[in-house]
XYZ file of N, CA and C in Angstrom:
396
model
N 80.920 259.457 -15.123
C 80.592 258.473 -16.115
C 79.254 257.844 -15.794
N 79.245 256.467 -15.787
C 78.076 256.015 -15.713
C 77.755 255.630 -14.352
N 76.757 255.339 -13.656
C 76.502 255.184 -12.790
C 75.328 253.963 -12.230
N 74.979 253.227 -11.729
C 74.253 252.197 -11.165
C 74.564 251.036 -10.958
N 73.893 250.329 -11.499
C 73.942 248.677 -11.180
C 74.564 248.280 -12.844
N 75.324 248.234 -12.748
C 76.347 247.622 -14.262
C 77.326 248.191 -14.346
N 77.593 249.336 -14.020
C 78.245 250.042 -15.148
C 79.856 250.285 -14.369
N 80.260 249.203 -13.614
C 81.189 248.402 -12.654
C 81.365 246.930 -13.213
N 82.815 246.046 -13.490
C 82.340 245.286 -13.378
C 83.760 244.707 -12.160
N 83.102 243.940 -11.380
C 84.458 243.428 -9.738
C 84.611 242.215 -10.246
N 86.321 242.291 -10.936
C 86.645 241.501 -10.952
C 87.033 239.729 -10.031
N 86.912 240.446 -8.702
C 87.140 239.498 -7.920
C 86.019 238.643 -7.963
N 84.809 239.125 -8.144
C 83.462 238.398 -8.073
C 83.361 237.445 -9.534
N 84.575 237.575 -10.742
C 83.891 236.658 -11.406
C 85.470 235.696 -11.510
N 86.393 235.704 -10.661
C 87.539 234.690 -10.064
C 86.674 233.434 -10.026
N 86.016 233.461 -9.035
C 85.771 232.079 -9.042
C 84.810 231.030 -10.023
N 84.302 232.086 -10.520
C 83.476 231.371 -11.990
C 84.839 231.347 -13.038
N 85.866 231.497 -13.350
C 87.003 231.425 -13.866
C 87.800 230.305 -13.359
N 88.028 229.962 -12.447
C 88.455 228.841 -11.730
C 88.086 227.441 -12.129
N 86.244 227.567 -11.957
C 85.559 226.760 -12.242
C 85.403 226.150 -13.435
N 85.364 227.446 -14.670
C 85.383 226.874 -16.041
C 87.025 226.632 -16.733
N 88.293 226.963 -15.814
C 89.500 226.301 -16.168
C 89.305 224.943 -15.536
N 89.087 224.261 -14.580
C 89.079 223.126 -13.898
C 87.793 222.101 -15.308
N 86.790 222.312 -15.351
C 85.973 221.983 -15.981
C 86.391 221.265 -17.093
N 86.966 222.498 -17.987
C 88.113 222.238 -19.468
C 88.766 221.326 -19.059
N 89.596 221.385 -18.460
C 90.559 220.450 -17.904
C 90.362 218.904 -17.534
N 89.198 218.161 -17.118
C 88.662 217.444 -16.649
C 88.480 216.717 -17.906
N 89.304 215.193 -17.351
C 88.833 214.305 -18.812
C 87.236 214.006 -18.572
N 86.811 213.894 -19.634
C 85.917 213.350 -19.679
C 85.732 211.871 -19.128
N 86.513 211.075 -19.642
C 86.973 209.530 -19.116
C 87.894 209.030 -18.827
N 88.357 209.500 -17.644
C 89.873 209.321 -17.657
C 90.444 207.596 -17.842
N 89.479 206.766 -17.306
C 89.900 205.479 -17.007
C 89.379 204.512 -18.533
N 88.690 205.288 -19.566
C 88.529 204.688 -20.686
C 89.662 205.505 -21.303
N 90.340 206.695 -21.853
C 91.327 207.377 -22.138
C 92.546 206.687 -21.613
N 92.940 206.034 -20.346
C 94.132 205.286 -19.798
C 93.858 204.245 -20.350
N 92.848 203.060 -20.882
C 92.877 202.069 -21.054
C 92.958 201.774 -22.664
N 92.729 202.874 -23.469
C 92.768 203.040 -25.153
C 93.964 203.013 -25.625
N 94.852 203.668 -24.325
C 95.703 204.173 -24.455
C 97.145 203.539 -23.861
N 96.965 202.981 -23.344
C 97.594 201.889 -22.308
C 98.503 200.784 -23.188
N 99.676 200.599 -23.637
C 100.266 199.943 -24.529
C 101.592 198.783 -23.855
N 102.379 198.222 -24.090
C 103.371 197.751 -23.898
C 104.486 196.724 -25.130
N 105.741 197.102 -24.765
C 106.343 196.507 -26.052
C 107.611 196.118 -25.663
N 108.083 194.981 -26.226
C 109.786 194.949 -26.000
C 110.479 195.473 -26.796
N 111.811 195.647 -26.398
C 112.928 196.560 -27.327
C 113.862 195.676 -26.780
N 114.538 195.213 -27.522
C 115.632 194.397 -27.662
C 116.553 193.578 -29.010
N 117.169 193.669 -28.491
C 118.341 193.143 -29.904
C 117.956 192.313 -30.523
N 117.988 192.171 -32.573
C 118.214 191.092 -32.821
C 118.502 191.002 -34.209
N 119.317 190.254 -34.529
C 119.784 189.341 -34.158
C 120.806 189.234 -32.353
N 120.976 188.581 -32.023
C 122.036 188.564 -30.398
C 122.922 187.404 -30.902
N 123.901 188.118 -30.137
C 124.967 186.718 -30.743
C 125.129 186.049 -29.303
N 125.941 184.845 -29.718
C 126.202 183.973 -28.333
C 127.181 184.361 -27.358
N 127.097 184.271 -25.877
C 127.957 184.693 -25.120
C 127.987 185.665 -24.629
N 126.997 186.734 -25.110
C 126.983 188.201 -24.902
C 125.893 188.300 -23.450
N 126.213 189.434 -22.856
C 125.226 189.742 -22.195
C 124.271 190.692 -22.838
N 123.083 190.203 -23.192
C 121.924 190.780 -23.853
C 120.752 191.200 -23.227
N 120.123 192.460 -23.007
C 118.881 193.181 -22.548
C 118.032 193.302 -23.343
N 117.113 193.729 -22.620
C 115.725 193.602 -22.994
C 115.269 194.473 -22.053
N 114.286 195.440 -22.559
C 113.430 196.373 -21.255
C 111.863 196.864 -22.407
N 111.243 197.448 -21.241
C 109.662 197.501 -21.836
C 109.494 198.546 -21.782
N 108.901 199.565 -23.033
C 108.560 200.051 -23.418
C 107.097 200.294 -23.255
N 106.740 201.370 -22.466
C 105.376 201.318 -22.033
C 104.402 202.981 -22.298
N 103.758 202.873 -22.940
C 103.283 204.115 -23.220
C 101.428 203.757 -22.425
N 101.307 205.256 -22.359
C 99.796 205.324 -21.799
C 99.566 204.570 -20.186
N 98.086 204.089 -20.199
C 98.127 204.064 -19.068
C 98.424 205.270 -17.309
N 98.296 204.469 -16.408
C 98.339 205.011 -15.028
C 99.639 204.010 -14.702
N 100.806 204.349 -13.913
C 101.604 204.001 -13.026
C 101.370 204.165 -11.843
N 101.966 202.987 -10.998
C 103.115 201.874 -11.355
C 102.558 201.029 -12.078
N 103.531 200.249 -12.614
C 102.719 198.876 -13.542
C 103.354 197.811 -13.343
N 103.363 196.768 -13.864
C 103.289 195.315 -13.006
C 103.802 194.652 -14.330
N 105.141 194.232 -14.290
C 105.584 193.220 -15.992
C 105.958 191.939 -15.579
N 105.223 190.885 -15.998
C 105.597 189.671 -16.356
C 105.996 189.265 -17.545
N 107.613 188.845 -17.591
C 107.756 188.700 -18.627
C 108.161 186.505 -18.643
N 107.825 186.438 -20.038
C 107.592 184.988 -20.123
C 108.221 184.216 -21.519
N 108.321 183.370 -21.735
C 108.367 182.833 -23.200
C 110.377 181.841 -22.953
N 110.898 182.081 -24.228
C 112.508 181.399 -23.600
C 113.650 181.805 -23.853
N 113.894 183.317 -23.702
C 114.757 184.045 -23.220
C 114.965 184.730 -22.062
N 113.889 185.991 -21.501
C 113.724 186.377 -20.245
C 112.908 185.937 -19.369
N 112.668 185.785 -18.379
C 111.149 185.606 -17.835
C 111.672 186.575 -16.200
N 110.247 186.415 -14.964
C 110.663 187.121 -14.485
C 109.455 188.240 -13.809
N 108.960 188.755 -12.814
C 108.301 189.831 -12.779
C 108.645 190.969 -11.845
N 108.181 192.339 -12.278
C 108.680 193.265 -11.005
C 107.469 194.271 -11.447
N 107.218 195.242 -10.297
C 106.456 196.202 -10.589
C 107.564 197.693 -10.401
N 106.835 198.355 -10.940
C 107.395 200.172 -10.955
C 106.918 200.923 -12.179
N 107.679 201.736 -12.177
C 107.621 202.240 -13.606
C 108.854 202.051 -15.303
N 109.227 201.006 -14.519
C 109.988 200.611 -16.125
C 110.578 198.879 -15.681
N 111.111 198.022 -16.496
C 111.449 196.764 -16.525
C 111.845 196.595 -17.584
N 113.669 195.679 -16.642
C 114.842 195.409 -17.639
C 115.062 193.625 -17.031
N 115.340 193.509 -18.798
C 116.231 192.018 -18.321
C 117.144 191.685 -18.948
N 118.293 191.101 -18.315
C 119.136 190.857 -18.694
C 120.271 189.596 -18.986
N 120.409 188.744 -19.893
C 120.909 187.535 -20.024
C 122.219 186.975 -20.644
N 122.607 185.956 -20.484
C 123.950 185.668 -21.360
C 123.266 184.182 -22.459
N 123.428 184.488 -23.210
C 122.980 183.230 -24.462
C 123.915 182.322 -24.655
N 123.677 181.473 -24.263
C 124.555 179.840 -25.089
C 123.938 179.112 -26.380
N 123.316 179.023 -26.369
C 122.119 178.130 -27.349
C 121.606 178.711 -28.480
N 121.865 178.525 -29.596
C 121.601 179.011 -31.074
C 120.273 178.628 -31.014
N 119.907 179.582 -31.778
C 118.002 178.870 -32.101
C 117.678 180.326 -32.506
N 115.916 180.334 -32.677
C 115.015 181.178 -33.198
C 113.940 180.956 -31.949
N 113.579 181.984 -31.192
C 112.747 182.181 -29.512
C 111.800 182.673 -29.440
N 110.972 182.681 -28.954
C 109.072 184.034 -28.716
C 109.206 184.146 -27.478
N 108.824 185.611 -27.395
C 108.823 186.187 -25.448
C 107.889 186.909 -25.315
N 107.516 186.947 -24.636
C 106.371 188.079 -24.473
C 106.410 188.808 -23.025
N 105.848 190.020 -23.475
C 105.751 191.090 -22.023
C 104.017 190.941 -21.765
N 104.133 190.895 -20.480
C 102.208 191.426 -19.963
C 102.941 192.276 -19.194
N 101.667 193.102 -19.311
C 101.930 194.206 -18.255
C 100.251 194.904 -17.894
N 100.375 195.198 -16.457
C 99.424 195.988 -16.142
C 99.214 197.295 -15.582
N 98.452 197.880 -15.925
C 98.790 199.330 -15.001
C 98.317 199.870 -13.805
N 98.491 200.348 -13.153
C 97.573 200.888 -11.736
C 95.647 200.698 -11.591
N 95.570 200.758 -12.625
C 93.789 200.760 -12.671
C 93.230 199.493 -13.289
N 94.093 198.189 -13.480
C 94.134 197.142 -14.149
C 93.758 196.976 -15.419
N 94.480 198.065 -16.167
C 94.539 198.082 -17.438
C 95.249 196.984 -18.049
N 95.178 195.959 -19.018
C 95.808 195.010 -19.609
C 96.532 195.073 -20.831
N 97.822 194.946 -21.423
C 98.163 194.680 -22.521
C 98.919 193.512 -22.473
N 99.555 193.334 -23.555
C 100.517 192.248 -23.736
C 101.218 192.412 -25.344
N 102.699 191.856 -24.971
C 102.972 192.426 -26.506
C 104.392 190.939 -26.748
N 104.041 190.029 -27.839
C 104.865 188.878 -28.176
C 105.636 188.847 -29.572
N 106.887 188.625 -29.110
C 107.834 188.883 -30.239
C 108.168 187.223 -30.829
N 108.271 187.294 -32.029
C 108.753 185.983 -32.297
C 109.933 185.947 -33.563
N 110.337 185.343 -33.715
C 111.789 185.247 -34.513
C 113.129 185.581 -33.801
N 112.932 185.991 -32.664
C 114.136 186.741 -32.020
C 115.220 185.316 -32.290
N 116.113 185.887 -32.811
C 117.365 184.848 -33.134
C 118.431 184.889 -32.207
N 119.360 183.981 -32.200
C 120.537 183.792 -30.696
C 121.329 183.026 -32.092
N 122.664 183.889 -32.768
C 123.368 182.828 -33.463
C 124.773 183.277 -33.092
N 126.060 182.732 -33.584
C 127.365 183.027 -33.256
C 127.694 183.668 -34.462
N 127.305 183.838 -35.479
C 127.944 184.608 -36.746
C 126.585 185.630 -37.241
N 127.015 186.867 -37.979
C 126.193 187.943 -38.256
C 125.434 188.208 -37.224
N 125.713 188.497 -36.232
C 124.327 188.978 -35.106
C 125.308 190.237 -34.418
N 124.314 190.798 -34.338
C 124.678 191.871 -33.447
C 125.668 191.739 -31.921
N 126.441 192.747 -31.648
C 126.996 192.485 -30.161
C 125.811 192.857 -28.982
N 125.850 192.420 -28.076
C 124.663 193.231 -27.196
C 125.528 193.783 -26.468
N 126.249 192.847 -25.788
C 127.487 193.735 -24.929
C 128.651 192.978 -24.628
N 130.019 193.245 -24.953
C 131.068 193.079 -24.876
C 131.340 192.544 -23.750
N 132.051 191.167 -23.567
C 132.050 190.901 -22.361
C 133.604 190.614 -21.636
């Protein structure tokens, strides 16, 4: 067949230029503006809650770098812990209408915060949270 300088091609010799342009692709561009766009937090919890119940609450956290860091505040839960998820949990006496809010941060001190308001605590039409 053919013979000289081409007419071969060694695969092993173009491995590592293959390597290089999978790693490359791969490589955010910004990883720490991409974690921080992206970086969210939210509560999930019951409501209406009725009285007497033991009622939770945990955070909902999308994006970002872990572990993350939740302070939670306002006048139902409060409270802080770090990891990768955060629960709280309470028994209600007191009828009313409440605001709580989650902060949370993430490994690279990414910031959100996310505040709920209307959350209701009544003894009739409200949801069970948990049977006690």
């Amino acid at each position: 067949m053919f013979k000289g300088w081409g007419s071969r091609i060694n695969l092993l010799h173009l491995a590592p230029v293959a390597v290089i342009a999978l790693v490359v692709a791969a490589w955010p561009v910004s990883a720490g503006a991409d974690a921080e766009e992206t970086f969210q937090v939210s509560i999930n919890s019951q409501n209406p809650m009725r009285i007497g119940d033991l009622c939770t609450a945990y955070a909902n956290v999308s994006g970002g770098t872990g572990p993350y860091d939740f302070t939670w505040g306002g006048n139902l839960w409060w409270g802080s812990n770090s990891g990768y998820f955060s629960i709280r949990q309470e028994v209600f006496y007191d009828p009313g209408t409440y605001t709580q809010y989650l902060e949370a941060w993430d490994a690279l001190d990414n910031y959100d915060i996310d505040e709920r308001t209307g959350l209701v605590v009544n003894s009739d039409q409200a949801s069970a949270c948990y049977e006690r």
